[in-house]
Coordinates of C-alpha atoms and ligand atoms in Angstrom, one line a residue:
X1 CA 96.8 117.7 44.9
X2 CA 95.0 115.1 42.7
X3 CA 91.8 115.9 42.1
X4 CA 88.1 115.0 40.3
X5 CA 87.1 118.4 38.7
X6 CA 84.2 119.0 37.9
X7 CA 83.0 122.0 35.4
X8 CA 79.1 123.0 37.2
X9 CA 77.2 124.8 34.7
X10 CA 78.8 127.8 31.8
X11 CA 81.9 129.4 34.5
X12 CA 81.6 126.3 36.4
X13 CA 82.6 124.3 33.1
X14 CA 85.1 127.2 31.4
X15 CA 86.8 127.8 34.8
X16 CA 87.4 123.3 34.5
X17 CA 88.9 123.9 31.1
X18 CA 90.9 126.6 32.3
X19 CA 92.6 125.0 34.8
X20 CA 93.8 122.0 32.6
X21 CA 94.1 124.2 29.9
X22 CA 97.1 126.1 32.9
X23 CA 98.3 122.1 34.2
X24 CA 99.1 122.0 31.2
X25 CA 100.7 125.0 29.9
X26 CA 103.3 124.9 33.8
X27 CA 103.2 121.0 33.2
X28 CA 101.9 120.6 37.2
X29 CA 99.2 117.3 38.0
X30 CA 96.1 117.9 39.4
X31 CA 92.9 117.3 38.0
X32 CA 93.1 113.5 38.0
X33 CA 89.6 112.7 36.4
X34 CA 87.8 116.0 34.5
X35 CA 83.9 116.1 33.8
X36 CA 81.7 118.9 32.3
X37 CA 78.1 119.1 33.1
X38 CA 75.3 121.8 32.0
X39 CA 72.1 121.8 30.8
X40 CA 73.0 124.4 27.8
X41 CA 74.1 122.1 25.2
X42 CA 75.3 125.1 23.2
X43 CA 77.4 125.5 26.4
X44 CA 79.5 122.2 26.2
X45 CA 80.0 122.7 23.1
X46 CA 82.6 125.0 23.7
X47 CA 84.8 123.5 25.7
X48 CA 87.9 122.8 24.7
X49 CA 89.8 120.5 27.2
X50 CA 87.3 118.9 28.2
X51 CA 86.4 116.2 25.8
X52 CA 83.6 115.3 25.2
X53 CA 83.2 111.6 26.3
X54 CA 83.0 113.6 29.6
X55 CA 81.3 116.7 28.7
X56 CA 78.1 115.5 30.2
X57 CA 74.0 117.4 29.8
X58 CA 71.8 116.7 31.7
X59 CA 67.7 118.1 32.2
X60 CA 67.4 116.3 28.3
X61 CA 63.6 115.2 28.2
X62 CA 62.5 118.1 31.6
X63 CA 59.9 121.1 29.9
X64 CA 61.0 123.9 30.1
X65 CA 65.1 122.2 29.4
X66 CA 65.3 120.9 26.5
X67 CA 69.0 121.4 26.5
X68 CA 68.5 125.0 26.5
X69 CA 69.6 125.6 29.4
X70 CA 68.5 126.6 33.7
X71 CA 67.9 130.5 32.7
X72 CA 69.0 131.5 35.9
X73 CA 67.2 130.2 37.6
X74 CA 68.9 128.4 40.0
X75 CA 65.0 125.9 41.4
X76 CA 65.5 124.6 37.8
X77 CA 69.5 123.9 38.0
X78 CA 68.6 122.1 41.3
X79 CA 65.7 120.1 40.3
X80 CA 67.6 118.7 36.9
X81 CA 70.0 117.4 38.7
X82 CA 68.1 115.9 41.9
X83 CA 66.0 114.4 38.2
X84 CA 69.7 112.9 36.4
X85 CA 71.5 112.1 40.0
X86 CA 72.0 108.9 38.5
X87 CA 73.4 109.7 35.5
X88 CA 75.7 112.1 36.7
X89 CA 76.4 109.0 39.6
X90 CA 76.8 107.3 36.6
X91 CA 79.8 109.3 35.0
X92 CA 82.4 109.2 37.8
X93 CA 82.0 106.1 37.8
X94 CA 85.6 106.5 36.0
X95 CA 86.9 108.9 38.9
X96 CA 90.1 106.6 39.6
X97 CA 89.9 106.7 43.4
X98 CA 92.8 105.8 44.7
X99 CA 94.2 108.2 42.5
X100 CA 92.2 111.2 43.7
X101 CA 92.6 113.2 47.1
X102 CA 89.0 114.6 47.2
X103 CA 86.7 116.1 44.6
X104 CA 86.5 120.1 43.6
X105 CA 83.2 121.5 42.6
X106 CA 83.9 124.1 40.1
X107 CA 80.1 126.9 39.8
X108 CA 79.4 130.4 38.2
X109 CA 77.1 130.9 42.2
X110 CA 74.3 133.5 40.5
X111 CA 73.3 132.3 37.5
X112 CA 70.9 129.0 37.6
X113 CA 72.7 125.7 36.1
X114 CA 75.6 125.8 39.3
X115 CA 73.9 127.9 41.3
X116 CA 71.5 125.2 42.0
X117 CA 73.2 122.3 39.9
X118 CA 76.4 122.5 42.6
X119 CA 74.5 121.9 45.6
X120 CA 72.7 119.4 44.6
X121 CA 75.8 117.3 43.5
X122 CA 77.6 118.2 45.9
X123 CA 76.2 117.2 48.4
X124 CA 75.4 113.7 47.1
X125 CA 79.0 113.1 46.7
X126 CA 79.8 114.0 50.3
X127 CA 77.2 110.6 51.0
X128 CA 78.6 108.6 48.6
X129 CA 82.4 108.8 49.0
X130 CA 84.6 109.5 51.3
X131 CA 87.1 111.2 49.8
X132 CA 86.3 115.1 50.9
X133 CA 84.4 117.3 49.0
X134 CA 84.7 120.5 48.0
X135 CA 83.7 124.0 46.0
X136 CA 85.1 126.1 43.6
X137 CA 82.4 129.5 43.8
X138 CA 82.4 131.8 41.9
X139 CA 80.7 135.3 43.1
X140 CA 78.7 137.5 40.5
X141 CA 79.8 140.9 39.6
X142 CA 77.2 143.9 41.9
X143 CA 76.6 145.4 38.3
X144 CA 75.4 141.9 37.6
X145 CA 71.5 142.9 39.9
X146 CA 69.7 141.9 42.1
X147 CA 68.9 138.7 40.3
X148 CA 72.3 137.2 40.4
X149 CA 73.2 138.6 43.7
X150 CA 70.3 137.0 44.9
X151 CA 70.7 134.0 43.3
X152 CA 74.4 134.1 44.7
X153 CA 73.1 134.6 48.2
X154 CA 70.9 130.8 48.0
X155 CA 73.4 129.1 46.6
X156 CA 76.2 130.5 48.7
X157 CA 74.7 128.9 51.7
X158 CA 73.6 125.5 50.6
X159 CA 77.5 125.4 48.9
X160 CA 79.0 126.4 52.0
X161 CA 76.4 123.4 54.5
X162 CA 77.1 121.1 51.4
X163 CA 81.0 120.6 51.1
X164 CA 84.1 120.5 53.2
X165 CA 85.3 123.5 52.4
X166 CA 84.2 126.5 49.4
X167 CA 87.0 128.6 47.5
X168 CA 86.0 131.5 46.0
X169 CA 86.1 133.9 44.0
X170 CA 84.8 137.9 43.4
X171 CA 84.3 138.5 40.2
X172 CA 83.5 141.9 41.2
X173 CA 87.3 142.3 42.7
X174 CA 88.1 140.8 39.7
X175 CA 86.6 142.9 37.3
X176 CA 88.0 145.6 35.0
X177 CA 86.7 148.3 33.4
X178 CA 88.1 148.3 29.4
X179 CA 87.8 144.7 29.0
X180 CA 84.5 143.2 27.4
X181 CA 82.6 140.7 29.1
X182 CA 84.2 137.7 27.3
X183 CA 87.5 139.1 27.6
X184 CA 87.2 139.9 30.9
X185 CA 86.5 136.6 32.0
X186 CA 89.2 135.1 30.0
X187 CA 91.4 137.1 31.3
X188 CA 90.0 136.2 34.8
X189 CA 89.8 133.0 34.4
X190 CA 93.5 132.8 33.9
X191 CA 94.3 134.2 37.4
X192 CA 91.4 132.9 38.4
X193 CA 93.5 128.8 37.3
X194 CA 97.0 130.2 37.9
X195 CA 96.0 130.6 41.8
X196 CA 94.4 127.5 42.2
X197 CA 96.6 125.5 40.3
X198 CA 99.3 127.0 41.5
X199 CA 98.4 126.5 45.0
X200 CA 96.3 123.1 45.3
X201 CA 98.5 120.7 43.2
X202 CA 101.5 121.5 45.4
X203 CA 104.1 118.5 46.1
X204 CA 102.5 116.5 43.3
X205 CA 105.6 116.1 41.7
X206 CA 107.0 113.5 39.1
X207 CA 108.7 112.4 41.8
X208 CA 112.3 112.9 40.5
X209 CA 112.9 116.7 42.1
X210 CA 113.4 116.0 46.6
X211 CA 112.7 118.6 48.7
X212 CA 113.9 119.5 52.0
X213 CA 110.1 120.8 53.6
X214 CA 108.1 120.8 50.1
X215 CA 104.2 120.6 50.1
X216 CA 102.5 117.6 50.7
X217 CA 98.7 116.4 50.6
X218 CA 97.7 116.2 53.4
X219 CA 99.1 119.5 54.5
X220 CA 97.1 120.7 52.0
X221 CA 93.4 118.8 52.4
X222 CA 94.1 119.9 57.2
X223 CA 94.1 123.2 56.2
X224 CA 90.6 123.0 53.4
X225 CA 89.5 120.0 56.7
X226 CA 87.6 124.2 58.4
X227 CA 84.5 123.8 56.6
X228 CA 83.3 127.4 55.1
X229 CA 84.6 129.6 53.2
X230 CA 89.1 130.5 52.3
X231 CA 90.0 132.2 49.7
X232 CA 92.8 132.7 48.1
X233 CA 96.7 134.7 47.5
X234 CA 99.4 135.3 45.0
X235 CA 102.1 137.0 44.3
X236 CA 105.9 135.8 42.1
X237 CA 108.8 137.8 40.6
X238 CA 111.1 136.8 38.1
X239 CA 113.7 134.1 39.3
X240 CA 117.9 135.0 39.2
X241 CA 119.8 135.3 36.7
X242 CA 122.0 132.9 37.4
X243 CA 118.6 131.3 38.6
X244 CA 118.2 131.5 34.9
X245 CA 121.4 130.5 34.2
X246 CA 121.0 126.8 35.8
X247 CA 118.6 126.7 33.9
X248 CA 120.1 126.1 30.5
X249 CA 121.9 122.2 29.9
X250 CA 125.5 123.6 30.8
X251 CA 124.0 125.4 33.1
X252 CA 122.2 123.2 35.3
X253 CA 125.7 121.2 35.3
X254 CA 128.3 123.3 36.1
X255 CA 126.0 123.5 39.3
X256 CA 124.9 119.9 39.8
X257 CA 125.0 119.6 43.5
X258 CA 125.5 123.0 44.7
X259 CA 121.9 123.8 45.8
X260 CA 122.0 123.6 49.1
X261 CA 125.3 126.4 49.0
X262 CA 123.3 128.8 46.6
X263 CA 119.9 129.3 48.6
X264 CA 122.2 130.4 51.8
X265 CA 122.3 133.6 49.4
X266 CA 121.3 136.4 51.9
X267 CA 118.8 138.0 49.7
X268 CA 116.8 134.7 49.3
X269 CA 114.5 134.6 53.0
X270 CA 114.2 138.1 52.2
X271 CA 112.5 138.1 48.7
X272 CA 110.5 134.8 50.7
X273 CA 109.1 136.4 53.0
X274 CA 108.3 139.5 50.4
X275 CA 106.4 137.9 48.4
X276 CA 104.9 136.4 50.7
X277 CA 104.0 139.5 52.3
X278 CA 103.4 141.1 49.0
X279 CA 100.7 138.0 48.4
X280 CA 98.7 139.1 51.5
X281 CA 98.5 142.3 50.7
X282 CA 96.9 142.7 47.5
X283 CA 93.5 141.2 45.7
X284 CA 93.1 137.6 47.2
X285 CA 90.8 135.7 45.2
X286 CA 87.8 136.5 47.6
X287 CA 88.5 139.4 48.9
X288 CA 88.6 138.6 53.3
X289 CA 89.7 140.2 56.0
X290 CA 93.2 137.7 57.1
X291 CA 93.7 137.7 61.0
X292 CA 90.0 136.4 61.0
X293 CA 91.2 133.3 59.2
X294 CA 90.6 130.0 61.6
X295 CA 93.9 128.1 58.8
X296 CA 96.3 129.3 56.6
X297 CA 99.0 127.1 54.4
X298 CA 102.3 128.5 52.6
X299 CA 103.3 127.3 49.4
X300 CA 106.0 128.1 47.7
X301 CA 106.6 127.4 44.3
X302 CA 109.8 127.7 41.0
X303 CA 113.1 126.5 41.1
X304 CA 114.0 125.1 44.4
X305 CA 117.9 127.2 43.9
X306 CA 115.8 129.5 45.1
X307 CA 114.5 128.3 48.0
X308 CA 115.0 129.1 51.8
X309 CA 114.5 127.9 55.2
X310 CA 114.8 131.0 56.2
X311 CA 112.7 132.6 54.3
X312 CA 110.1 130.5 54.7
X313 CA 110.0 129.8 58.6
X314 CA 110.5 133.9 58.9
X315 CA 107.2 135.1 56.2
X316 CA 105.6 131.5 58.5
X317 CA 105.7 133.5 61.4
X318 CA 104.7 136.7 60.7
X319 CA 101.5 134.9 59.2
X320 CA 100.7 133.4 62.1
X321 CA 101.1 137.2 63.3
X322 CA 99.0 138.7 60.5
X323 CA 96.2 136.2 61.2
X324 CA 96.5 135.6 64.9
X325 CA 96.5 132.1 64.8
X326 CA 98.1 128.8 65.6
X327 CA 97.9 126.9 62.4
X328 CA 99.9 127.9 59.6
X329 CA 101.4 125.2 57.6
X330 CA 104.4 125.9 55.3
X331 CA 106.2 124.4 53.0
X332 CA 107.6 123.8 49.0
X333 CA 106.6 123.2 45.7
X334 CA 110.2 122.7 43.6
X335 CA 109.7 123.2 39.3
X336 CA 113.4 122.7 38.2
X337 CA 112.0 125.1 35.3
X338 CA 110.0 127.6 36.4
X339 CA 111.3 131.2 35.7
X340 CA 109.5 132.4 38.3
X341 CA 108.9 132.2 42.3
X342 CA 106.0 132.5 43.7
X343 CA 103.6 132.5 46.8
X344 CA 100.8 131.2 47.5
X345 CA 98.4 131.4 49.8
X346 CA 95.2 129.7 51.6
X347 CA 93.3 131.6 53.8
X348 CA 90.9 129.1 54.6
X349 CA 87.7 129.7 56.9
X350 CA 88.0 132.8 56.8
X351 CA 84.4 134.7 59.1
X352 CA 84.9 138.6 58.0
X353 CA 83.8 138.9 53.9
X354 CA 82.3 141.9 53.2
X355 CA 82.3 141.0 49.8
X356 CA 79.4 137.9 51.3
X357 CA 77.6 140.9 53.1
X358 CA 76.4 143.4 50.4
X359 CA 76.2 140.1 48.3
X360 CA 73.3 139.7 51.2
X361 CA 71.9 143.2 51.7
X362 CA 71.8 142.6 47.2
X363 CA 69.6 139.9 48.4
X364 CA 68.1 140.7 50.3
X365 CA 67.2 144.3 48.4
X366 CA 66.1 142.1 45.0
X367 CA 64.6 139.5 47.6
X368 CA 62.1 142.5 48.1
X369 CA 61.4 144.4 45.3
X370 CA 60.6 140.5 43.1
X371 CA 57.4 139.8 45.9
X372 CA 56.5 143.3 45.9
X373 CA 56.5 142.4 41.9
X374 CA 53.9 139.4 42.7
X375 CA 52.4 141.4 45.1
X376 CA 50.8 144.0 42.9
X377 CA 50.8 142.4 39.6
X378 CA 47.8 140.3 39.4
X379 CA 46.3 143.6 40.3
X380 CA 47.7 145.7 37.7
X381 CA 47.1 143.6 34.5
X382 CA 44.0 144.1 36.1
X383 CA 43.7 147.4 36.1
X384 CA 45.5 147.2 32.8
X385 CA 42.7 145.0 30.4
X386 CA 40.0 146.8 31.9
X387 CA 38.3 150.1 30.9
X388 CA 38.7 153.2 33.9
X389 CA 34.4 153.0 35.0
X390 CA 34.7 148.9 34.2
X391 CA 31.5 149.0 31.9
X392 CA 33.2 146.0 29.3
X393 CA 32.2 143.5 30.0
X394 CA 34.3 140.1 28.8
X395 CA 33.6 138.5 25.8
Ligands
GDP1 P1 74.6 128.8 34.7 O1 75.3 127.9 33.5 O2 72.9 128.3 34.6 O3 74.7 128.7 36.0 O4 75.2 129.4 34.6 P2 76.7 130.9 33.7 O5 77.4 129.4 34.3 O6 76.3 131.4 32.2 O7 76.8 132.2 34.9 C1 76.8 132.2 36.4 C2 77.8 133.4 37.1 O8 78.8 132.8 37.0 C3 77.2 134.6 36.7 O9 76.4 135.6 37.4 C4 78.5 135.1 36.5 O10 78.1 135.8 37.3 C5 79.4 134.2 36.4 N1 80.3 134.2 35.2 C6 79.8 133.6 33.6 N2 80.9 133.4 32.6 C7 82.3 132.6 34.1 C8 83.4 133.3 33.5 O11 84.3 133.0 32.8 N3 83.8 133.6 34.2 C9 83.6 133.6 36.1 N4 85.0 134.6 36.6 N5 82.6 133.6 36.0 C10 81.9 133.6 34.9

């Protein structure tokens, strides 16, 4: 797929930046257009891949914001986004509509600008364009506290409703105790980029490599067309020695034309089937009960000589059983020079996601204590500033 990628807020911008870096590093092509939108000037300055001309500062004239961000207040994030929607739309005039399959709006759900602003933008994009609008939403870690959970649980509702599909990444599932916060984000953003780019860029090849069952962007679109939220599974294995040899120039000349013969290697079907099982059974971008998915899609990516139709079919049948879904699509994505073979699985419209329930519980608790505090605050101030017997008068 080719997408117009818009990173909204701090996490959104950093992640969009990381997606571009991953594309560059692996020679893949996902974003036909990329842009960052933020209410905090300082966050936009930190980006490396998104060119300066494609970084838009919103809320500059807003009294409370003035380039300093929305202060983890999604209402404010939504307000400044609404206020500056025309400006955002003008910047989107640069999207090469003939070359994109859809939009991808990326945001962290626990803050203010992305949490409040991304759903507002997604809704407008859906009203304006015919192309599908996808979301990539990052759920906060539980250690971030009640306010982040409350923001995320509320944003999750509006972002899901405003998009054709909201793909989730759960920081809680990906945190590591020995990381610094920013170091941890760098690591998780890389893992996130690996999964999203490998999946969504499948099929975008320069035309020189053909394969029997190449993944097509319409397969991905179809799988995502369920609505709801989705999660992604991934695993990889190094390529065989023979493949590595064939990737050298001499080797490639000598095996030229023998790819089909190689793919009859009896271990390859097992390798592919095993990779898909391993992916689905390991950490998903957002943990979910696989059997609750409505549709699924498998992408096997790597050197074509490691592909096996038999393996892909077996993996597809296995996943059909696991998801109890009739609709599991599978295909490959040839990457001649890749040093590993990977399996990426999109589980679309998963409805059993314990982390969302947990987030909502934490959010309700936070909402209650915010309400309680608001109700008693006036009394507490009053009590503080008046003497015990109320014998003093204010001046
Ligand atoms: P905003 O700028 O107001 O939208 O807020 P941020 O994007 O700074 O933060 C929103 C949420 O995103 C936080 O609560 C974190 O959970 C998450 N977050 C912030 N930075 C990163 C990052 O680099 N990677 C990931 N995975 N999550 C992040």
